[in-house]
Amino acid sequence: MRRLLIAGNWKMNMKLDSAKALASGLKEAAAGITEVDIAVCPPSVYIAPVAEALAGSNIACGAQNAYFEKAGAFTGEVEMAMLTDLGCKYVILGHSERRHIMGESSELVNLKVHAALKAGLIPIVCVGELLKEREAGVTDLVNRRQFDGSFSGVSAEDMKKCVIAYEPVWAIGTGKVATPDQAQEVHANLRALIAERYGKEVADVVRIQYGGSVKAENAKDLLGQSDIDGALVGGASLKVDAFMGIINAVK
Ligand code: PGA
């Protein structure tokens, strides 16, 4: 059985006070929930105070990105080991905003995946097609390419630790959510691809989250699909009630 992972991606939101308040509010509201794994991914500069506010809770901390190199002359970047140093468990890699706004390639994501695994972090690797790619009927091709590029050279043992987030770009922050059937179809194809590359035993344990306008009202139907193992939540992770609404709907 794969445990659901509900992760909040705070993106470039919050200030110190609101970040700490959100973390404390979630700590209190999620106390005693053991049925699902919960994580929040604040902006890097707020990881330390958020981790402190979450100490002793059932909510893990993650980062939204990091660099693949070891400490050195890389102005403006953050090393994977710095994240573990702050108590992070997860790191989101290859989010569509990084792929499409910052121009990150799957080759770069791949270097980061290897560095994250080496540092003991669980990578949450995002894949997903643009609207025009879905309309052109190349959804699976795009996701396969991003998967193969991002996980190149990753061993079966390491693959088991990774989390994939399927995030159709047209559903992110748009309020346009994929239907449970649309999402399930892509998730099943991704799982079949993992089986093709790594065998069924690995495919059966890898968690594949859905992301893109997830909220309390649609979470149950989406996460009720057999191959959807959690959610990566943007907008609805910024308020205690909205994020808890998702967790409570699926736990
Ligand atoms: P959203 O973002 O929930 O605001 O659509 C999801 C994401 O980008 O991870």
Coordinates of N, CA and C and ligand atoms in Angstrom, one line a residue:
M1 N 0.8 -1.2 0.0 CA 0.0 0.0 0.0 C 0.9 1.3 0.0
R2 N 0.6 2.1 -0.9 CA 1.3 3.4 -0.9 C 0.6 4.4 0.0
R3 N 1.4 5.1 0.9 CA 0.8 6.1 1.7 C 0.6 7.4 0.9
L4 N -0.5 8.0 1.1 CA -0.7 9.3 0.4 C 0.3 10.3 1.0
L5 N 0.8 11.2 0.1 CA 1.6 12.3 0.5 C 1.0 13.6 0.0
I6 N 0.6 14.4 1.0 CA 0.0 15.7 0.7 C 1.1 16.8 1.0
A7 N 1.5 17.4 0.0 CA 2.6 18.4 0.1 C 2.2 19.8 -0.3
G8 N 2.5 20.8 0.5 CA 2.1 22.2 0.1 C 3.3 22.8 -0.5
N9 N 3.1 23.4 -1.7 CA 4.2 24.2 -2.3 C 3.8 25.6 -2.2
W10 N 4.5 26.3 -1.3 CA 4.2 27.7 -1.0 C 4.6 28.7 -2.0
K11 N 5.5 28.2 -3.0 CA 6.0 29.0 -4.0 C 6.7 30.3 -3.5
M12 N 6.6 31.4 -4.2 CA 7.3 32.6 -3.7 C 6.2 33.5 -3.0
N13 N 5.7 32.9 -1.9 CA 4.7 33.6 -1.1 C 5.1 33.6 0.4
M14 N 4.4 34.4 1.2 CA 4.6 34.5 2.6 C 5.7 35.5 2.9
K15 N 5.6 36.0 4.2 CA 6.7 36.8 4.8 C 7.0 36.0 6.1
L16 N 8.0 36.4 6.8 CA 8.4 35.6 8.0 C 7.3 35.4 9.0
D17 N 6.5 36.4 9.3 CA 5.5 36.2 10.3 C 4.4 35.3 9.8
S18 N 3.9 35.5 8.5 CA 2.9 34.7 8.0 C 3.3 33.2 7.8
A19 N 4.6 33.0 7.5 CA 5.1 31.7 7.3 C 5.1 30.9 8.6
K20 N 5.6 31.6 9.7 CA 5.6 31.0 11.0 C 4.2 30.7 11.5
A21 N 3.3 31.7 11.2 CA 1.9 31.5 11.7 C 1.2 30.3 11.0
L22 N 1.5 30.2 9.7 CA 0.9 29.1 8.9 C 1.4 27.8 9.4
A23 N 2.7 27.7 9.7 CA 3.3 26.5 10.2 C 2.7 26.1 11.5
S24 N 2.6 27.1 12.4 CA 2.1 26.8 13.7 C 0.6 26.3 13.6
G25 N -0.1 27.0 12.8 CA -1.5 26.7 12.6 C -1.7 25.3 12.1
L26 N -0.8 24.9 11.1 CA -0.9 23.5 10.6 C -0.5 22.5 11.6
K27 N 0.5 22.8 12.4 CA 1.0 21.9 13.4 C -0.2 21.5 14.4
E28 N -0.9 22.5 14.8 CA -2.0 22.3 15.7 C -3.1 21.6 15.0
A29 N -3.5 22.0 13.8 CA -4.6 21.4 13.1 C -4.4 20.0 12.7
A30 N -3.1 19.6 12.4 CA -2.9 18.3 11.9 C -2.4 17.3 13.0
A31 N -2.4 17.8 14.2 CA -1.9 16.9 15.3 C -2.8 15.7 15.3
G32 N -2.1 14.5 15.4 CA -2.9 13.3 15.6 C -3.2 12.6 14.3
I33 N -3.0 13.3 13.1 CA -3.3 12.7 11.8 C -2.1 11.8 11.5
T34 N -2.4 10.5 11.4 CA -1.4 9.5 11.1 C -1.6 8.8 9.8
E35 N -2.8 9.0 9.2 CA -3.1 8.2 8.0 C -2.4 8.6 6.7
V36 N -2.0 9.9 6.7 CA -1.3 10.4 5.4 C 0.0 11.1 5.8
D37 N 1.0 11.1 4.9 CA 2.2 11.9 5.1 C 1.9 13.3 4.7
I38 N 2.4 14.3 5.4 CA 2.1 15.7 5.2 C 3.5 16.4 5.1
A39 N 3.6 17.3 4.2 CA 4.8 18.2 4.1 C 4.5 19.6 3.6
V40 N 5.3 20.5 4.0 CA 5.2 21.9 3.4 C 6.6 22.3 2.9
C41 N 6.5 23.0 1.8 CA 7.7 23.5 1.1 C 7.7 25.0 1.0
P42 N 8.3 25.6 2.1 CA 8.3 27.1 2.1 C 9.5 27.6 1.2
P43 N 9.5 28.9 0.9 CA 10.7 29.5 0.3 C 11.9 29.2 1.1
S44 N 13.0 29.0 0.4 CA 14.3 28.6 1.2 C 14.6 29.4 2.4
V45 N 14.4 30.7 2.2 CA 14.8 31.6 3.3 C 13.9 31.4 4.6
Y46 N 12.8 30.8 4.4 CA 11.9 30.6 5.6 C 11.9 29.1 6.1
I47 N 12.8 28.3 5.5 CA 12.8 26.9 5.9 C 13.1 26.7 7.4
A48 N 14.2 27.5 7.8 CA 14.6 27.3 9.2 C 13.5 27.7 10.2
P49 N 12.9 28.9 10.1 CA 11.9 29.2 11.1 C 10.6 28.3 10.9
V50 N 10.3 27.9 9.7 CA 9.2 27.0 9.6 C 9.5 25.6 10.2
A51 N 10.7 25.1 9.9 CA 11.1 23.8 10.5 C 11.0 23.9 12.1
E52 N 11.4 25.1 12.6 CA 11.4 25.2 14.0 C 10.0 25.3 14.5
A53 N 9.1 25.9 13.8 CA 7.7 26.0 14.2 C 7.0 24.6 14.1
L54 N 7.5 23.8 13.2 CA 6.9 22.4 13.0 C 7.6 21.4 13.9
A55 N 8.6 21.7 14.7 CA 9.3 20.7 15.5 C 8.3 19.9 16.3
G56 N 8.5 18.6 16.3 CA 7.7 17.7 17.1 C 6.3 17.5 16.5
S57 N 6.1 17.9 15.3 CA 4.8 17.7 14.6 C 4.9 16.5 13.6
N58 N 3.8 16.2 13.0 CA 3.8 15.2 12.0 C 3.9 15.8 10.6
I59 N 4.4 17.0 10.5 CA 4.5 17.7 9.2 C 6.0 17.8 8.8
A60 N 6.4 17.3 7.7 CA 7.8 17.4 7.3 C 8.0 18.7 6.5
C61 N 9.3 19.0 6.4 CA 9.6 20.2 5.6 C 10.3 19.8 4.3
G62 N 10.1 20.6 3.3 CA 10.7 20.4 2.0 C 11.2 21.7 1.4
A63 N 12.0 21.6 0.4 CA 12.4 22.8 -0.3 C 11.8 22.8 -1.7
Q64 N 11.8 23.9 -2.4 CA 11.1 24.0 -3.7 C 12.1 23.8 -4.8
N65 N 13.4 23.8 -4.5 CA 14.5 23.7 -5.5 C 15.8 23.7 -4.8
A66 N 16.8 23.2 -5.4 CA 18.2 23.4 -4.9 C 19.1 23.1 -6.0
Y67 N 20.4 23.4 -5.8 CA 21.4 23.2 -6.9 C 22.0 21.8 -6.7
F68 N 22.7 21.3 -7.8 CA 23.2 20.0 -7.8 C 24.7 19.9 -7.3
E69 N 25.4 21.1 -7.3 CA 26.8 21.1 -7.0 C 27.0 21.0 -5.5
K70 N 28.2 20.6 -5.1 CA 28.5 20.7 -3.7 C 28.9 22.1 -3.4
A71 N 29.0 22.4 -2.1 CA 29.3 23.8 -1.7 C 30.5 24.4 -2.5
G72 N 30.4 25.6 -2.8 CA 31.5 26.3 -3.6 C 31.0 27.6 -4.2
A73 N 31.7 28.0 -5.2 CA 31.4 29.3 -5.8 C 30.2 29.3 -6.8
F74 N 29.0 29.3 -6.2 CA 27.8 29.2 -7.0 C 26.8 30.3 -6.4
T75 N 27.1 31.5 -6.7 CA 26.4 32.6 -6.1 C 24.9 32.5 -6.3
G76 N 24.2 32.6 -5.2 CA 22.7 32.6 -5.2 C 22.1 31.2 -5.1
E77 N 22.9 30.2 -5.1 CA 22.4 28.8 -5.1 C 22.4 28.2 -3.7
V78 N 21.6 27.2 -3.6 CA 21.5 26.5 -2.3 C 21.9 25.0 -2.5
E79 N 22.7 24.5 -1.7 CA 23.2 23.1 -1.8 C 22.2 22.1 -1.1
M80 N 22.1 20.9 -1.7 CA 21.2 19.9 -1.1 C 21.5 19.7 0.4
A81 N 22.8 19.6 0.7 CA 23.2 19.3 2.1 C 22.8 20.4 3.0
M82 N 22.6 21.6 2.5 CA 22.1 22.7 3.4 C 20.7 22.5 3.7
L83 N 20.0 21.8 2.9 CA 18.5 21.5 3.1 C 18.4 20.4 4.2
T84 N 19.2 19.4 4.1 CA 19.2 18.4 5.2 C 19.6 18.9 6.5
D85 N 20.6 19.9 6.4 CA 21.1 20.5 7.6 C 20.0 21.2 8.3
L86 N 19.0 21.8 7.6 CA 17.9 22.5 8.2 C 16.7 21.5 8.6
G87 N 16.9 20.3 8.3 CA 15.9 19.3 8.6 C 14.9 19.0 7.5
C88 N 15.2 19.4 6.3 CA 14.3 19.1 5.2 C 14.4 17.6 4.9
K89 N 13.2 17.1 4.5 CA 13.1 15.7 4.1 C 12.9 15.6 2.6
Y90 N 12.2 16.6 2.0 CA 11.9 16.5 0.6 C 12.5 17.7 -0.2
V91 N 12.7 17.6 -1.5 CA 12.9 18.7 -2.3 C 12.2 18.6 -3.6
I92 N 11.4 19.6 -4.0 CA 10.7 19.6 -5.3 C 11.7 19.9 -6.4
L93 N 11.7 19.1 -7.4 CA 12.6 19.4 -8.5 C 11.8 19.4 -9.8
G94 N 12.2 20.2 -10.7 CA 11.6 20.3 -12.1 C 10.2 20.7 -12.1
H95 N 9.8 21.6 -11.1 CA 8.5 22.1 -11.2 C 8.3 22.9 -12.5
S96 N 7.1 22.9 -13.0 CA 6.9 23.5 -14.3 C 7.3 25.0 -14.4
E97 N 7.1 25.6 -13.2 CA 7.5 27.0 -13.2 C 9.0 27.2 -13.4
R98 N 9.8 26.2 -12.9 CA 11.2 26.2 -13.1 C 11.6 25.8 -14.5
R99 N 10.8 24.8 -15.0 CA 11.1 24.3 -16.4 C 10.8 25.4 -17.4
H100 N 9.6 26.1 -17.2 CA 9.1 27.0 -18.2 C 9.5 28.5 -18.0
I101 N 9.7 28.9 -16.7 CA 10.0 30.3 -16.5 C 11.6 30.4 -16.4
M102 N 12.2 29.5 -15.7 CA 13.7 29.6 -15.5 C 14.4 28.8 -16.6
G103 N 13.7 28.1 -17.4 CA 14.3 27.3 -18.5 C 15.1 26.1 -18.1
E104 N 14.7 25.5 -17.0 CA 15.4 24.2 -16.5 C 15.1 23.1 -17.5
S105 N 16.1 22.4 -17.9 CA 15.9 21.2 -18.7 C 15.9 19.9 -17.9
S106 N 15.4 18.9 -18.5 CA 15.4 17.6 -17.8 C 16.8 17.1 -17.4
E107 N 17.8 17.6 -18.2 CA 19.2 17.2 -18.0 C 19.6 17.8 -16.6
L108 N 19.2 19.1 -16.4 CA 19.6 19.8 -15.2 C 18.8 19.2 -14.0
V109 N 17.5 18.9 -14.3 CA 16.7 18.2 -13.2 C 17.4 16.9 -12.8
N110 N 17.9 16.2 -13.8 CA 18.5 14.9 -13.6 C 19.7 15.0 -12.6
L111 N 20.5 16.0 -12.9 CA 21.7 16.3 -12.0 C 21.3 16.5 -10.6
K112 N 20.2 17.3 -10.5 CA 19.6 17.6 -9.2 C 19.0 16.4 -8.5
V113 N 18.4 15.5 -9.2 CA 17.8 14.3 -8.6 C 18.9 13.5 -8.0
H114 N 20.0 13.3 -8.8 CA 21.1 12.5 -8.2 C 21.7 13.2 -7.0
A115 N 21.9 14.5 -7.0 CA 22.4 15.2 -5.9 C 21.5 15.1 -4.7
A116 N 20.2 15.2 -4.9 CA 19.3 15.1 -3.8 C 19.3 13.7 -3.1
L117 N 19.3 12.7 -4.0 CA 19.4 11.3 -3.4 C 20.7 11.1 -2.6
K118 N 21.7 11.6 -3.2 CA 23.0 11.5 -2.5 C 23.0 12.2 -1.1
A119 N 22.3 13.3 -1.0 CA 22.2 14.0 0.2 C 21.2 13.4 1.2
G120 N 20.5 12.4 0.7 CA 19.5 11.8 1.6 C 18.1 12.5 1.6
L121 N 17.9 13.3 0.5 CA 16.6 13.9 0.4 C 15.7 13.1 -0.5
I122 N 14.4 13.2 -0.3 CA 13.4 12.6 -1.2 C 13.0 13.6 -2.3
P123 N 13.4 13.3 -3.6 CA 13.0 14.3 -4.6 C 11.6 14.1 -5.0
I124 N 10.9 15.2 -5.1 CA 9.5 15.2 -5.7 C 9.7 15.8 -7.1
V125 N 9.7 14.9 -8.1 CA 10.0 15.3 -9.4 C 8.8 15.6 -10.2
C126 N 8.6 16.8 -10.7 CA 7.4 17.2 -11.4 C 7.5 16.9 -12.9
V127 N 6.5 16.4 -13.5 CA 6.4 16.3 -14.9 C 5.0 16.8 -15.3
G128 N 4.8 17.2 -16.6 CA 3.5 17.6 -17.0 C 3.5 18.3 -18.3
E129 N 2.4 18.2 -19.0 CA 2.3 18.8 -20.4 C 1.7 20.1 -20.4
L130 N 2.0 20.9 -21.4 CA 1.4 22.2 -21.7 C 0.0 21.9 -22.3
L131 N -0.9 22.9 -22.3 CA -2.2 22.8 -22.9 C -2.0 22.4 -24.4
K132 N -1.1 23.1 -25.1 CA -1.0 22.9 -26.5 C -0.5 21.5 -26.8
E133 N 0.3 20.9 -25.9 CA 0.8 19.6 -26.0 C -0.3 18.5 -25.8
R134 N -1.2 18.8 -24.8 CA -2.4 18.0 -24.6 C -3.3 18.0 -25.9
E135 N -3.5 19.2 -26.4 CA -4.4 19.3 -27.5 C -3.8 18.7 -28.8
A136 N -2.4 18.6 -28.8 CA -1.8 18.0 -30.0 C -1.7 16.5 -29.8
G137 N -2.2 16.0 -28.6 CA -2.2 14.5 -28.4 C -0.8 13.9 -28.0
V138 N 0.1 14.8 -27.5 CA 1.4 14.3 -27.1 C 1.7 14.3 -25.6
T139 N 0.6 14.3 -24.8 CA 0.7 14.2 -23.4 C 1.7 13.1 -22.9
D140 N 1.4 11.9 -23.3 CA 2.3 10.8 -22.8 C 3.7 10.9 -23.3
L141 N 3.9 11.4 -24.5 CA 5.2 11.5 -25.1 C 6.0 12.6 -24.2
V142 N 5.4 13.7 -23.9 CA 6.0 14.7 -23.1 C 6.4 14.2 -21.7
N143 N 5.4 13.5 -21.1 CA 5.7 13.0 -19.7 C 6.7 11.9 -19.7
R144 N 6.8 11.1 -20.8 CA 7.8 10.0 -20.9 C 9.1 10.7 -21.0
R145 N 9.2 11.7 -21.9 CA 10.5 12.4 -22.1 C 11.0 13.0 -20.8
Q146 N 10.1 13.7 -20.1 CA 10.5 14.4 -18.9 C 10.9 13.3 -17.8
F147 N 10.2 12.2 -17.8 CA 10.5 11.1 -16.8 C 11.9 10.6 -17.2
D148 N 12.1 10.2 -18.4 CA 13.4 9.5 -18.8 C 14.5 10.5 -18.6
G149 N 14.3 11.7 -19.0 CA 15.4 12.7 -18.8 C 15.7 13.0 -17.4
S150 N 14.7 13.1 -16.5 CA 14.9 13.5 -15.1 C 15.5 12.3 -14.3
F151 N 15.1 11.1 -14.7 CA 15.6 9.9 -13.8 C 16.7 9.1 -14.5
S152 N 17.3 9.7 -15.5 CA 18.4 8.9 -16.2 C 19.5 8.5 -15.2
G153 N 19.8 7.3 -15.2 CA 20.9 6.8 -14.3 C 20.5 6.5 -12.9
V154 N 19.3 6.7 -12.5 CA 18.8 6.5 -11.2 C 18.6 5.0 -11.0
S155 N 19.1 4.4 -9.9 CA 19.0 3.0 -9.7 C 17.6 2.6 -9.3
A156 N 17.3 1.3 -9.3 CA 16.0 0.9 -8.9 C 15.7 1.1 -7.4
E157 N 16.8 0.9 -6.6 CA 16.7 1.2 -5.2 C 16.4 2.6 -4.9
D158 N 17.1 3.5 -5.6 CA 16.8 5.0 -5.4 C 15.5 5.4 -6.0
M159 N 15.1 4.8 -7.1 CA 13.8 5.1 -7.7 C 12.6 4.9 -6.7
K160 N 12.8 3.8 -5.9 CA 11.7 3.5 -5.0 C 11.5 4.7 -4.0
K161 N 12.6 5.4 -3.7 CA 12.4 6.5 -2.7 C 11.8 7.8 -3.3
C162 N 11.9 7.9 -4.7 CA 11.4 9.1 -5.3 C 9.9 9.3 -5.4
V163 N 9.5 10.5 -5.4 CA 8.1 10.8 -5.6 C 8.0 11.5 -7.0
I164 N 6.9 11.2 -7.7 CA 6.7 11.9 -9.0 C 5.4 12.8 -8.7
A165 N 5.4 14.0 -9.3 CA 4.2 14.8 -9.2 C 3.8 15.0 -10.7
Y166 N 2.7 14.5 -11.0 CA 2.1 14.8 -12.4 C 1.3 16.1 -12.2
E167 N 1.8 17.2 -12.9 CA 1.2 18.4 -12.8 C 0.9 19.0 -14.3
P168 N -0.3 18.7 -14.8 CA -0.5 19.3 -16.1 C -0.4 20.8 -16.0
V169 N 0.4 21.4 -16.9 CA 0.7 22.8 -16.7 C -0.5 23.7 -16.8
W170 N -1.5 23.3 -17.7 CA -2.7 24.0 -17.9 C -3.6 24.0 -16.6
A171 N -3.3 23.2 -15.7 CA -4.2 23.1 -14.5 C -3.5 23.8 -13.3
I172 N -2.3 24.3 -13.4 CA -1.6 24.9 -12.3 C -2.0 26.4 -12.1
G173 N -2.6 26.6 -10.9 CA -3.0 28.0 -10.6 C -4.1 28.6 -11.5
T174 N -4.7 27.7 -12.2 CA -5.7 28.2 -13.2 C -7.1 27.9 -12.7
G175 N -7.3 27.1 -11.7 CA -8.6 26.7 -11.3 C -9.2 25.6 -12.2
K176 N -8.5 25.3 -13.3 CA -8.9 24.3 -14.2 C -8.3 23.0 -13.8
V177 N -9.0 22.1 -13.1 CA -8.4 20.9 -12.6 C -8.6 19.8 -13.7
A178 N -7.7 18.8 -13.7 CA -7.9 17.7 -14.6 C -9.0 16.9 -14.0
T179 N -9.8 16.2 -14.8 CA -10.8 15.3 -14.2 C -10.1 14.1 -13.6
P180 N -10.8 13.5 -12.7 CA -10.2 12.3 -12.1 C -9.8 11.3 -13.2
D181 N -10.6 11.1 -14.2 CA -10.3 10.1 -15.2 C -9.1 10.6 -16.1
Q182 N -9.0 11.9 -16.4 CA -7.9 12.4 -17.1 C -6.6 12.2 -16.3
A183 N -6.6 12.5 -15.1 CA -5.4 12.4 -14.2 C -5.1 10.9 -14.1
Q184 N -6.0 10.1 -13.8 CA -5.8 8.6 -13.6 C -5.1 8.0 -14.8
E185 N -5.6 8.4 -16.0 CA -5.0 7.9 -17.2 C -3.5 8.1 -17.3
V186 N -3.2 9.4 -17.0 CA -1.7 9.8 -17.1 C -0.9 9.0 -16.0
H187 N -1.5 9.0 -14.8 CA -0.8 8.3 -13.7 C -0.6 6.8 -14.0
A188 N -1.6 6.2 -14.6 CA -1.5 4.8 -14.9 C -0.4 4.6 -16.0
N189 N -0.3 5.5 -16.9 CA 0.7 5.4 -18.0 C 2.1 5.7 -17.4
L190 N 2.2 6.6 -16.4 CA 3.5 6.8 -15.8 C 3.9 5.6 -15.0
R191 N 3.0 5.0 -14.3 CA 3.3 3.8 -13.6 C 3.8 2.7 -14.5
A192 N 3.1 2.6 -15.6 CA 3.5 1.5 -16.6 C 4.9 1.8 -17.1
L193 N 5.2 3.1 -17.3 CA 6.5 3.5 -17.7 C 7.6 3.1 -16.7
I194 N 7.3 3.3 -15.4 CA 8.2 2.9 -14.4 C 8.4 1.4 -14.4
A195 N 7.3 0.7 -14.6 CA 7.4 -0.8 -14.7 C 8.3 -1.2 -15.9
E196 N 8.1 -0.5 -17.0 CA 8.9 -0.8 -18.2 C 10.4 -0.6 -17.9
R197 N 10.7 0.5 -17.2 CA 12.1 0.8 -16.9 C 12.7 0.1 -15.7
Y198 N 11.9 -0.2 -14.7 CA 12.4 -0.7 -13.4 C 11.8 -2.0 -13.0
G199 N 10.7 -2.4 -13.6 CA 10.0 -3.6 -13.1 C 8.8 -3.2 -12.3
K200 N 7.9 -4.2 -12.1 CA 6.6 -3.9 -11.5 C 6.8 -3.7 -10.0
E201 N 7.8 -4.3 -9.4 CA 8.0 -4.2 -7.9 C 8.3 -2.7 -7.6
V202 N 9.1 -2.1 -8.4 CA 9.5 -0.7 -8.2 C 8.2 0.2 -8.5
A203 N 7.6 -0.1 -9.6 CA 6.4 0.7 -10.0 C 5.3 0.7 -9.0
D204 N 5.2 -0.4 -8.3 CA 4.2 -0.5 -7.3 C 4.4 0.3 -6.0
V205 N 5.7 0.7 -5.8 CA 5.9 1.5 -4.5 C 6.1 3.0 -4.8
V206 N 6.4 3.4 -6.0 CA 6.6 4.8 -6.3 C 5.3 5.6 -6.2
R207 N 5.4 6.6 -5.4 CA 4.2 7.5 -5.2 C 4.1 8.5 -6.3
I208 N 3.0 8.6 -6.9 CA 2.7 9.6 -8.0 C 1.7 10.6 -7.5
Q209 N 2.1 11.8 -7.2 CA 1.1 12.8 -6.8 C 0.5 13.5 -8.0
Y210 N -0.7 14.0 -7.8 CA -1.3 14.9 -8.8 C -1.2 16.3 -8.2
G211 N -0.9 17.3 -9.2 CA -0.9 18.7 -8.8 C -1.6 19.5 -9.9
G212 N -2.2 20.6 -9.4 CA -2.9 21.5 -10.4 C -4.3 21.8 -9.9
S213 N -4.4 22.9 -9.2 CA -5.7 23.3 -8.7 C -6.4 22.3 -7.8
V214 N -5.6 21.6 -7.0 CA -6.3 20.7 -6.0 C -6.8 21.5 -4.9
K215 N -8.0 21.2 -4.5 CA -8.6 21.9 -3.3 C -9.5 20.8 -2.6
A216 N -10.1 21.3 -1.4 CA -10.8 20.3 -0.6 C -12.0 19.7 -1.4
E217 N -12.6 20.5 -2.3 CA -13.8 20.0 -3.0 C -13.4 18.9 -4.1
N218 N -12.2 18.9 -4.6 CA -11.9 17.9 -5.7 C -10.9 16.9 -5.2
A219 N -10.4 17.0 -4.0 CA -9.3 16.1 -3.6 C -9.7 14.7 -3.5
K220 N -10.9 14.5 -2.9 CA -11.3 13.1 -2.7 C -11.5 12.3 -4.0
D221 N -12.1 12.9 -5.0 CA -12.3 12.2 -6.2 C -11.0 12.0 -6.9
L222 N -10.1 12.9 -6.9 CA -8.8 12.8 -7.6 C -8.0 11.7 -6.8
L223 N -7.9 11.8 -5.5 CA -7.0 10.9 -4.8 C -7.7 9.6 -4.5
G224 N -8.9 9.5 -4.9 CA -9.6 8.2 -4.8 C -9.2 7.3 -6.0
Q225 N -8.5 7.8 -7.0 CA -8.1 7.0 -8.2 C -7.0 6.1 -7.8
S226 N -6.9 4.9 -8.4 CA -6.0 3.9 -7.9 C -4.5 4.3 -8.1
D227 N -4.2 5.1 -9.1 CA -2.8 5.4 -9.2 C -2.4 6.8 -8.8
I228 N -3.3 7.5 -8.1 CA -3.0 8.8 -7.6 C -2.7 8.7 -6.1
D229 N -1.5 9.0 -5.7 CA -1.0 8.7 -4.4 C -0.7 10.0 -3.5
G230 N -1.4 11.0 -3.8 CA -1.2 12.2 -3.0 C -1.4 13.5 -3.9
A231 N -1.1 14.6 -3.3 CA -1.3 15.9 -4.0 C -0.1 16.8 -3.7
L232 N 0.3 17.6 -4.8 CA 1.2 18.7 -4.6 C 0.3 19.9 -4.8
V233 N 0.2 20.7 -3.7 CA -0.8 21.7 -3.6 C -0.2 23.1 -3.6
G234 N -0.6 24.0 -4.5 CA 0.0 25.4 -4.5 C -1.0 26.3 -3.7
G235 N -1.8 27.0 -4.4 CA -2.7 28.0 -3.9 C -3.4 27.6 -2.6
A236 N -4.0 26.4 -2.6 CA -4.7 25.9 -1.4 C -3.9 25.5 -0.2
S237 N -2.5 25.6 -0.4 CA -1.7 25.2 0.8 C -1.3 26.5 1.6
L238 N -1.8 27.6 1.2 CA -1.4 28.9 1.9 C -2.3 29.3 3.0
K239 N -3.3 28.5 3.2 CA -4.2 28.8 4.4 C -4.5 27.5 5.1
V240 N -4.5 27.6 6.4 CA -4.6 26.4 7.3 C -5.9 25.7 6.9
D241 N -7.0 26.4 6.8 CA -8.3 25.7 6.5 C -8.3 25.0 5.2
A242 N -7.8 25.7 4.2 CA -7.8 25.1 2.8 C -6.9 23.9 2.7
F243 N -5.7 24.0 3.3 CA -4.8 22.8 3.3 C -5.4 21.7 4.1
M244 N -5.9 22.0 5.3 CA -6.4 20.9 6.1 C -7.7 20.3 5.5
G245 N -8.4 21.1 4.7 CA -9.6 20.6 4.1 C -9.2 19.5 3.1
I246 N -8.1 19.6 2.5 CA -7.7 18.6 1.5 C -7.2 17.3 2.3
I247 N -6.5 17.6 3.4 CA -6.0 16.5 4.2 C -7.2 15.7 4.8
N248 N -8.1 16.5 5.4 CA -9.2 15.8 6.0 C -10.1 15.1 5.0
A249 N -10.2 15.6 3.8 CA -11.0 15.0 2.8 C -10.5 13.6 2.3
V250 N -9.2 13.4 2.4 CA -8.6 12.2 1.9 C -8.0 11.2 2.9
K251 N -7.9 11.6 4.2 CA -7.3 10.8 5.2 C -8.1 9.6 5.6
Ligands
PGA1 P1 -1.9 25.1 -7.7 O1 -0.3 24.8 -7.9 O2 -2.4 24.1 -6.6 O3 -2.0 26.5 -7.2 O4 -2.5 24.8 -9.0 C1 0.2 23.4 -7.8 C2 1.7 23.4 -8.0 O5 2.2 24.2 -8.9 O6 2.4 22.6 -7.4

